[in-house]
Structures are given as structure tokens and as C-alpha cells.
CSV table of C-alpha atoms in Angstrom, one decimal:
chain,number,residue,atom,x,y,z
A,8,MET,CA,1.4,18.3,-5.0
A,9,SER,CA,3.6,18.3,-8.0
A,10,LYS,CA,1.6,19.9,-11.4
A,11,LEU,CA,5.3,19.9,-13.2
A,12,PHE,CA,4.2,19.2,-16.6
A,13,SER,CA,6.1,17.2,-20.0
A,14,PHE,CA,3.5,16.4,-23.0
A,15,GLN,CA,3.6,13.6,-24.8
A,16,GLY,CA,0.7,12.0,-27.6
A,17,LYS,CA,-1.1,11.6,-30.8
A,18,VAL,CA,-1.7,14.4,-33.1
A,19,PHE,CA,-4.9,13.9,-34.8
A,20,ALA,CA,-5.8,16.0,-37.9
A,21,GLY,CA,-9.0,15.3,-39.1
A,22,ASP,CA,-12.1,17.9,-41.1
A,23,ARG,CA,-14.8,19.7,-39.9
A,24,LEU,CA,-18.2,19.3,-39.9
A,25,ALA,CA,-21.1,21.5,-40.2
A,26,ASN,CA,-22.0,21.0,-36.8
A,27,GLY,CA,-18.7,21.6,-35.7
A,28,THR,CA,-17.6,18.0,-35.0
A,29,LEU,CA,-14.3,16.4,-36.2
A,30,SER,CA,-14.9,13.5,-38.7
A,31,ARG,CA,-12.8,11.2,-40.0
A,32,PRO,CA,-9.0,12.1,-37.9
A,33,VAL,CA,-6.2,10.8,-39.4
A,34,TRP,CA,-3.0,10.3,-37.4
A,35,ALA,CA,0.0,12.6,-38.4
A,36,GLY,CA,2.2,10.3,-36.5
A,37,ASN,CA,5.8,11.2,-35.0
A,38,VAL,CA,5.0,15.0,-33.4
A,39,PRO,CA,7.9,15.4,-31.7
A,40,ALA,CA,7.1,19.8,-31.1
A,41,MET,CA,3.7,21.4,-30.8
A,42,SER,CA,2.6,24.5,-29.5
A,43,LEU,CA,0.0,27.3,-29.2
A,44,LYS,CA,1.0,31.1,-28.9
A,45,LEU,CA,-1.6,33.7,-28.4
A,46,SER,CA,-1.5,37.3,-28.3
A,47,THR,CA,-3.6,39.9,-27.8
A,48,ASP,CA,-4.1,43.5,-30.1
A,49,SER,CA,-3.8,45.9,-27.4
A,50,THR,CA,-3.6,49.7,-27.5
A,51,ASN,CA,-1.7,51.4,-23.9
A,52,LYS,CA,-3.3,54.7,-22.9
A,53,THR,CA,-0.9,56.6,-21.1
A,54,GLU,CA,-2.5,59.7,-18.6
A,55,SER,CA,-1.7,63.3,-18.8
A,56,PHE,CA,-2.1,64.4,-15.6
A,57,SER,CA,0.1,63.6,-13.5
A,58,GLY,CA,3.4,64.4,-14.5
A,59,LYS,CA,4.0,61.5,-14.7
A,60,ARG,CA,2.6,60.1,-17.8
A,61,LEU,CA,1.5,57.0,-16.5
A,62,GLN,CA,0.0,54.1,-18.0
A,63,TYR,CA,-4.0,54.5,-17.9
A,64,GLY,CA,-5.8,52.2,-19.8
A,65,ARG,CA,-5.2,49.3,-21.7
A,66,LEU,CA,-7.6,48.9,-24.9
A,67,GLN,CA,-8.0,45.4,-26.1
A,68,LYS,CA,-8.7,45.1,-29.5
A,69,GLY,CA,-8.2,41.3,-30.9
A,70,THR,CA,-6.7,37.9,-30.1
A,71,THR,CA,-5.1,35.7,-32.2
A,72,ALA,CA,-3.6,31.7,-31.7
A,73,GLN,CA,-1.1,30.8,-33.6
A,74,LEU,CA,-0.5,26.9,-33.9
A,75,ASP,CA,2.9,25.2,-34.6
A,76,ILE,CA,3.3,21.7,-35.2
A,77,THR,CA,6.7,19.7,-36.3
A,78,PHE,CA,6.1,16.8,-38.2
A,79,ASP,CA,8.7,13.4,-37.9
A,80,GLU,CA,6.3,10.9,-41.1
A,81,TRP,CA,6.5,11.4,-44.7
A,82,LEU,CA,2.4,10.3,-44.6
A,83,PRO,CA,-0.1,11.6,-47.7
A,84,LYS,CA,-2.5,14.1,-45.1
A,85,ASN,CA,0.7,15.9,-43.4
A,86,ILE,CA,2.6,15.8,-47.3
A,87,ALA,CA,-0.5,17.7,-48.8
A,88,LEU,CA,-0.8,19.8,-45.8
A,89,ALA,CA,3.4,20.7,-46.2
A,90,ILE,CA,2.9,22.4,-49.5
A,91,TRP,CA,-1.5,22.6,-50.0
A,92,ALA,CA,-1.5,20.2,-52.8
A,93,THR,CA,-4.6,18.0,-54.4
A,94,GLN,CA,-3.1,14.4,-54.6
A,95,VAL,CA,-3.1,12.3,-57.8
A,96,THR,CA,-3.2,8.9,-58.4
A,97,LEU,CA,-1.0,8.2,-61.4
A,98,ALA,CA,-2.6,4.5,-63.3
A,99,ALA,CA,0.3,1.9,-64.0
A,100,ASP,CA,0.3,2.7,-67.9
A,101,THR,CA,1.9,1.6,-71.4
A,102,VAL,CA,3.5,3.7,-73.1
A,103,THR,CA,4.3,4.0,-77.4
A,104,ALA,CA,6.4,5.8,-79.2
A,105,GLU,CA,7.0,8.5,-76.9
A,106,SER,CA,8.9,11.0,-79.5
A,107,LEU,CA,12.5,12.3,-77.5
A,108,GLU,CA,13.8,16.3,-78.7
A,109,ALA,CA,16.3,16.2,-81.7
A,110,ASP,CA,19.4,16.8,-81.8
A,111,LEU,CA,20.2,14.8,-79.1
A,112,VAL,CA,24.0,13.9,-78.8
A,113,ALA,CA,26.4,11.9,-77.2
A,114,GLY,CA,26.5,12.3,-73.3
A,115,ASP,CA,22.9,14.3,-73.2
A,116,TYR,CA,20.6,12.6,-70.7
A,117,VAL,CA,16.6,12.4,-71.1
A,118,LYS,CA,13.9,12.4,-68.5
A,119,LEU,CA,11.0,10.3,-69.8
A,120,ASP,CA,7.4,11.5,-69.5
A,121,GLY,CA,7.2,8.0,-67.3
A,122,GLN,CA,8.4,7.2,-64.1
A,123,PHE,CA,8.9,3.9,-62.3
A,124,ILE,CA,9.8,2.8,-66.0
A,125,SER,CA,10.3,-0.8,-67.2
A,126,SER,CA,10.8,-2.6,-70.5
A,127,LEU,CA,11.7,0.5,-72.0
A,128,VAL,CA,13.2,0.1,-75.9
A,129,LEU,CA,14.5,3.4,-78.2
A,130,THR,CA,13.7,3.4,-81.7
A,131,ASP,CA,15.0,5.8,-84.5
A,132,SER,CA,13.0,7.8,-87.1
A,133,ALA,CA,14.2,5.9,-90.2
A,134,GLY,CA,11.6,4.3,-92.9
A,135,THR,CA,12.9,1.3,-90.9
A,136,PRO,CA,13.6,1.6,-87.3
A,137,ALA,CA,16.5,0.6,-86.0
A,138,THR,CA,16.4,-0.5,-82.5
A,139,LEU,CA,18.9,1.5,-79.5
A,140,VAL,CA,20.7,-0.7,-77.9
A,141,GLU,CA,21.4,-0.4,-74.2
A,142,GLY,CA,25.2,-0.3,-73.1
A,143,THR,CA,26.1,1.2,-76.8
A,144,ASN,CA,23.5,3.6,-78.0
A,145,TYR,CA,22.2,4.5,-74.4
A,146,ARG,CA,22.2,3.6,-70.8
A,147,THR,CA,19.4,3.6,-68.2
A,148,GLU,CA,20.5,6.3,-65.3
A,149,SER,CA,17.0,5.5,-63.5
A,150,VAL,CA,14.5,3.4,-63.9
A,151,ASN,CA,12.6,5.5,-61.0
A,152,ALA,CA,12.7,8.8,-62.7
A,153,GLY,CA,13.2,7.6,-66.3
A,154,LEU,CA,16.1,9.4,-66.6
A,155,ILE,CA,18.3,7.6,-69.5
A,156,GLU,CA,22.1,9.3,-70.6
A,157,LEU,CA,23.1,8.7,-74.4
A,158,LEU,CA,26.0,8.1,-75.5
A,159,ASP,CA,26.8,7.0,-78.9
A,160,VAL,CA,23.5,8.1,-81.7
A,161,THR,CA,26.2,8.2,-85.2
A,162,SER,CA,24.1,6.9,-88.0
A,163,LEU,CA,20.8,7.1,-86.1
A,164,THR,CA,18.2,8.9,-87.6
A,165,GLN,CA,16.2,11.4,-84.9
A,166,PRO,CA,14.3,12.4,-82.7
A,167,PHE,CA,13.8,8.7,-80.9
A,168,LYS,CA,11.1,6.8,-79.9
A,169,ALA,CA,10.1,5.2,-76.7
A,170,ALA,CA,8.1,2.6,-75.5
A,171,TYR,CA,7.7,1.4,-72.0
A,172,ALA,CA,6.0,0.7,-68.9
A,173,THR,CA,5.1,2.7,-65.9
A,174,GLU,CA,4.0,2.1,-62.6
A,175,ALA,CA,0.9,3.4,-60.6
A,176,ALA,CA,1.9,5.8,-58.4
A,177,ASP,CA,1.1,9.0,-56.0
A,178,ALA,CA,1.6,12.7,-56.5
A,179,TYR,CA,1.5,15.2,-55.0
A,180,THR,CA,0.7,18.5,-57.3
A,181,MET,CA,2.2,21.7,-54.9
A,182,PHE,CA,-0.3,24.7,-54.9
A,183,THR,CA,-3.2,22.9,-56.3
A,184,ALA,CA,-5.3,22.9,-53.1
A,185,ALA,CA,-7.0,25.9,-51.3
A,186,PRO,CA,-5.3,26.7,-47.9
A,187,PRO,CA,-6.2,23.4,-45.8
A,188,GLU,CA,-8.1,24.1,-43.0
A,189,ARG,CA,-7.9,21.1,-39.8
A,190,TYR,CA,-9.7,20.1,-36.6
A,191,ILE,CA,-6.7,19.0,-34.4
A,192,LEU,CA,-7.2,16.5,-31.2
A,193,LEU,CA,-4.3,16.0,-29.5
A,194,ASP,CA,-5.1,12.4,-27.4
A,195,GLY,CA,-1.7,13.5,-24.9
A,196,VAL,CA,-0.8,12.5,-21.8
A,197,ASN,CA,1.6,14.5,-18.9
A,198,THR,CA,5.1,12.4,-18.3
A,199,GLU,CA,5.8,13.3,-15.3
A,200,THR,CA,2.0,13.0,-13.5
A,201,ASN,CA,1.3,9.8,-16.3
A,202,GLU,CA,-2.5,12.5,-16.5
A,203,SER,CA,-4.0,12.4,-19.3
A,204,VAL,CA,-4.7,15.7,-21.1
A,205,ILE,CA,-6.8,16.4,-24.4
A,206,VAL,CA,-6.9,19.7,-26.7
A,207,THR,CA,-9.3,20.3,-29.2
A,208,LEU,CA,-8.6,23.6,-31.6
A,209,TYR,CA,-11.6,23.8,-33.9
A,210,ARG,CA,-10.5,26.0,-37.0
A,211,CYS,CA,-6.6,25.4,-37.5
A,212,LYS,CA,-5.6,27.1,-40.6
A,213,PHE,CA,-2.2,26.4,-42.2
A,214,ASP,CA,0.8,28.3,-44.1
A,215,PRO,CA,2.9,26.4,-46.2
A,216,VAL,CA,6.1,25.1,-45.1
A,217,SER,CA,8.7,27.7,-45.3
A,218,ASP,CA,11.5,25.1,-45.4
A,219,LEU,CA,11.2,21.5,-46.4
A,220,GLY,CA,14.6,20.1,-46.5
A,221,PHE,CA,14.7,17.0,-49.3
A,222,ILE,CA,18.2,15.9,-48.6
A,223,ASN,CA,19.4,15.6,-44.8
A,224,ASP,CA,22.0,14.4,-42.8
A,225,ASP,CA,20.1,13.1,-39.9
A,226,TYR,CA,16.0,12.9,-40.2
A,227,GLY,CA,14.4,14.8,-41.9
A,228,ASN,CA,11.1,16.5,-40.3
A,229,PHE,CA,8.8,20.1,-41.4
A,230,GLN,CA,7.3,22.2,-39.5
A,231,LEU,CA,3.9,24.1,-40.0
A,232,SER,CA,2.2,27.1,-38.6
A,233,GLY,CA,-1.2,28.2,-39.1
A,234,SER,CA,-3.9,30.4,-37.1
A,235,VAL,CA,-6.6,29.0,-35.0
A,236,LEU,CA,-9.6,30.5,-36.1
A,237,TYR,CA,-13.0,31.1,-33.9
A,238,ASP,CA,-15.8,28.8,-34.5
A,239,GLU,CA,-19.0,30.6,-34.3
A,240,LEU,CA,-20.7,27.8,-34.1
A,241,ASN,CA,-19.0,26.0,-31.0
A,242,ALA,CA,-18.8,29.1,-29.0
A,243,ALA,CA,-22.2,29.1,-28.5
A,244,ASP,CA,-21.5,26.4,-26.7
A,245,ALA,CA,-20.1,27.4,-22.8
A,246,GLU,CA,-18.8,24.0,-22.6
A,247,LEU,CA,-16.9,24.1,-25.8
A,248,GLY,CA,-15.7,27.8,-27.2
A,249,GLY,CA,-14.8,29.9,-29.8
A,250,PHE,CA,-11.8,28.4,-30.4
A,251,GLY,CA,-10.8,25.3,-28.6
A,252,ARG,CA,-10.7,23.7,-25.5
A,253,ILE,CA,-7.9,21.7,-23.3
A,254,VAL,CA,-9.5,19.2,-21.3
A,255,GLN,CA,-8.1,16.9,-18.5
A,256,LYS,CA,-9.8,14.7,-15.9
A,257,SER,CA,-11.8,16.1,-12.4
A,258,ALA,CA,-9.0,15.7,-9.2
A,259,SER,CA,-10.0,13.0,-7.0
């Protein structure tokens, strides 16, 4: 019987509980590639009695496991993994009298502190403040980025003051979380035989993404690499092992 294989399936990532089990797994979305690379750190011994310097021994000094996963989907948990981020909720807000930098001239762009803005009003700093006119004194380049361009600032007193509203948003602050460790579960299927296969890796610690393309001609994705760490607790159970396991149904 053929035992060719081509795996697909859903990849879940969650936290590892103190008892070694998976907590609150979250589906990572479409994962087009996932690979496990096992290696050993070894020292070879060459004999010196035959005159041919033949290999006489091989000392195994350590084993390592590397996990590579490619993510297709821009999901909160995936982003946090990629850039070691803390997810911060930015509440909707109303901003009044935000001072812009002084000495602005026509053609200068200004980035407001907020984003996803609406109801923007710009005034100057005269004793009786004048209101800048959109289309004459400034134009809005991007309400999403909160970016404006000055057009005509003649006879206006700087610094200008901005008042506006912002919408709620989520932010991901880079390198503000500890190196992420995740329990990985692959709920897979061998598409050649239609047999189920389950892969569990108990402690996966990921490096930050090495290449995150923000502008692409095609769909974007990113790859994360990390180490599969030894789990002393699960290693005490012969049915689990210290790193992970592959499970499939027994042959009928």
C-alpha cells in the first residue's frame, strides 16, 4: 500500500499551561508551509591504528529542533508573534488644541498625533484665532494617517492648533513583549491517503520576523523560525515525549 504523503491542515497556536497542556488555541489562518528540522551536535572520532584514519566513533552531544512556519493572514496573534509585540487598544478620542510645529510653510506636510480622524478644525494662535480654510490654507492628504498639507499660511500666526476626533484602533508596539513561546498544534490530513495526522510541539520559541514585506505586487506572507524547546514535564510521560509527537490512527 502506498505511503506517499502530502500534508495540509489547520495550525493552532496557544499558551502552555503549568501542567504541560495547551491553553486557548487560536487558529493561525492559512498556513501554506510548516516544516520541522531536526539536527544533532556531534563529534566524530577517527582511529589511528589502521593507517587509514577511519571513523571510529561518533559522540552525540546534543539535539536541536527548528520550526519554520509561513503565515498568509494578517491576524492579531500572527502580528504579535512576528514583531514581538504588545497589542494596545487605542480608544476613540476627541482632541482639542493640539499644537503643530512652528514655522511651517506652504508645501509642508504635518502628521497629527492621532489617526482615523474626522471633524478636523485648524486655527492659528492670534489673539482672536483665525480658522484655516480647507482647500485654501490646507488640504487633507489622508484622514487615516492624520496627514495634512499646508497650502497658504500667509498672514496667519503660528503655531497652528488642531482639533479633531479619532476612531478606536488597535496598535502593535514592536519589541515590547518577551520573546514569544507558543504551544503549536497541527490538525492535519495526508491528502494522498486522506488519513488524519496530529502534530503537537509543546514549547516553540520564535525569533522575530526577518522579512516583513509591507508593499507587494502579490499576496503578502511572512515566515517565522524558532526553536522547539525541551519540555521536562511532558518528557516524564512516555506517551508525550520531551519535544512533541506525531499521532495518527492505528492501521485497521
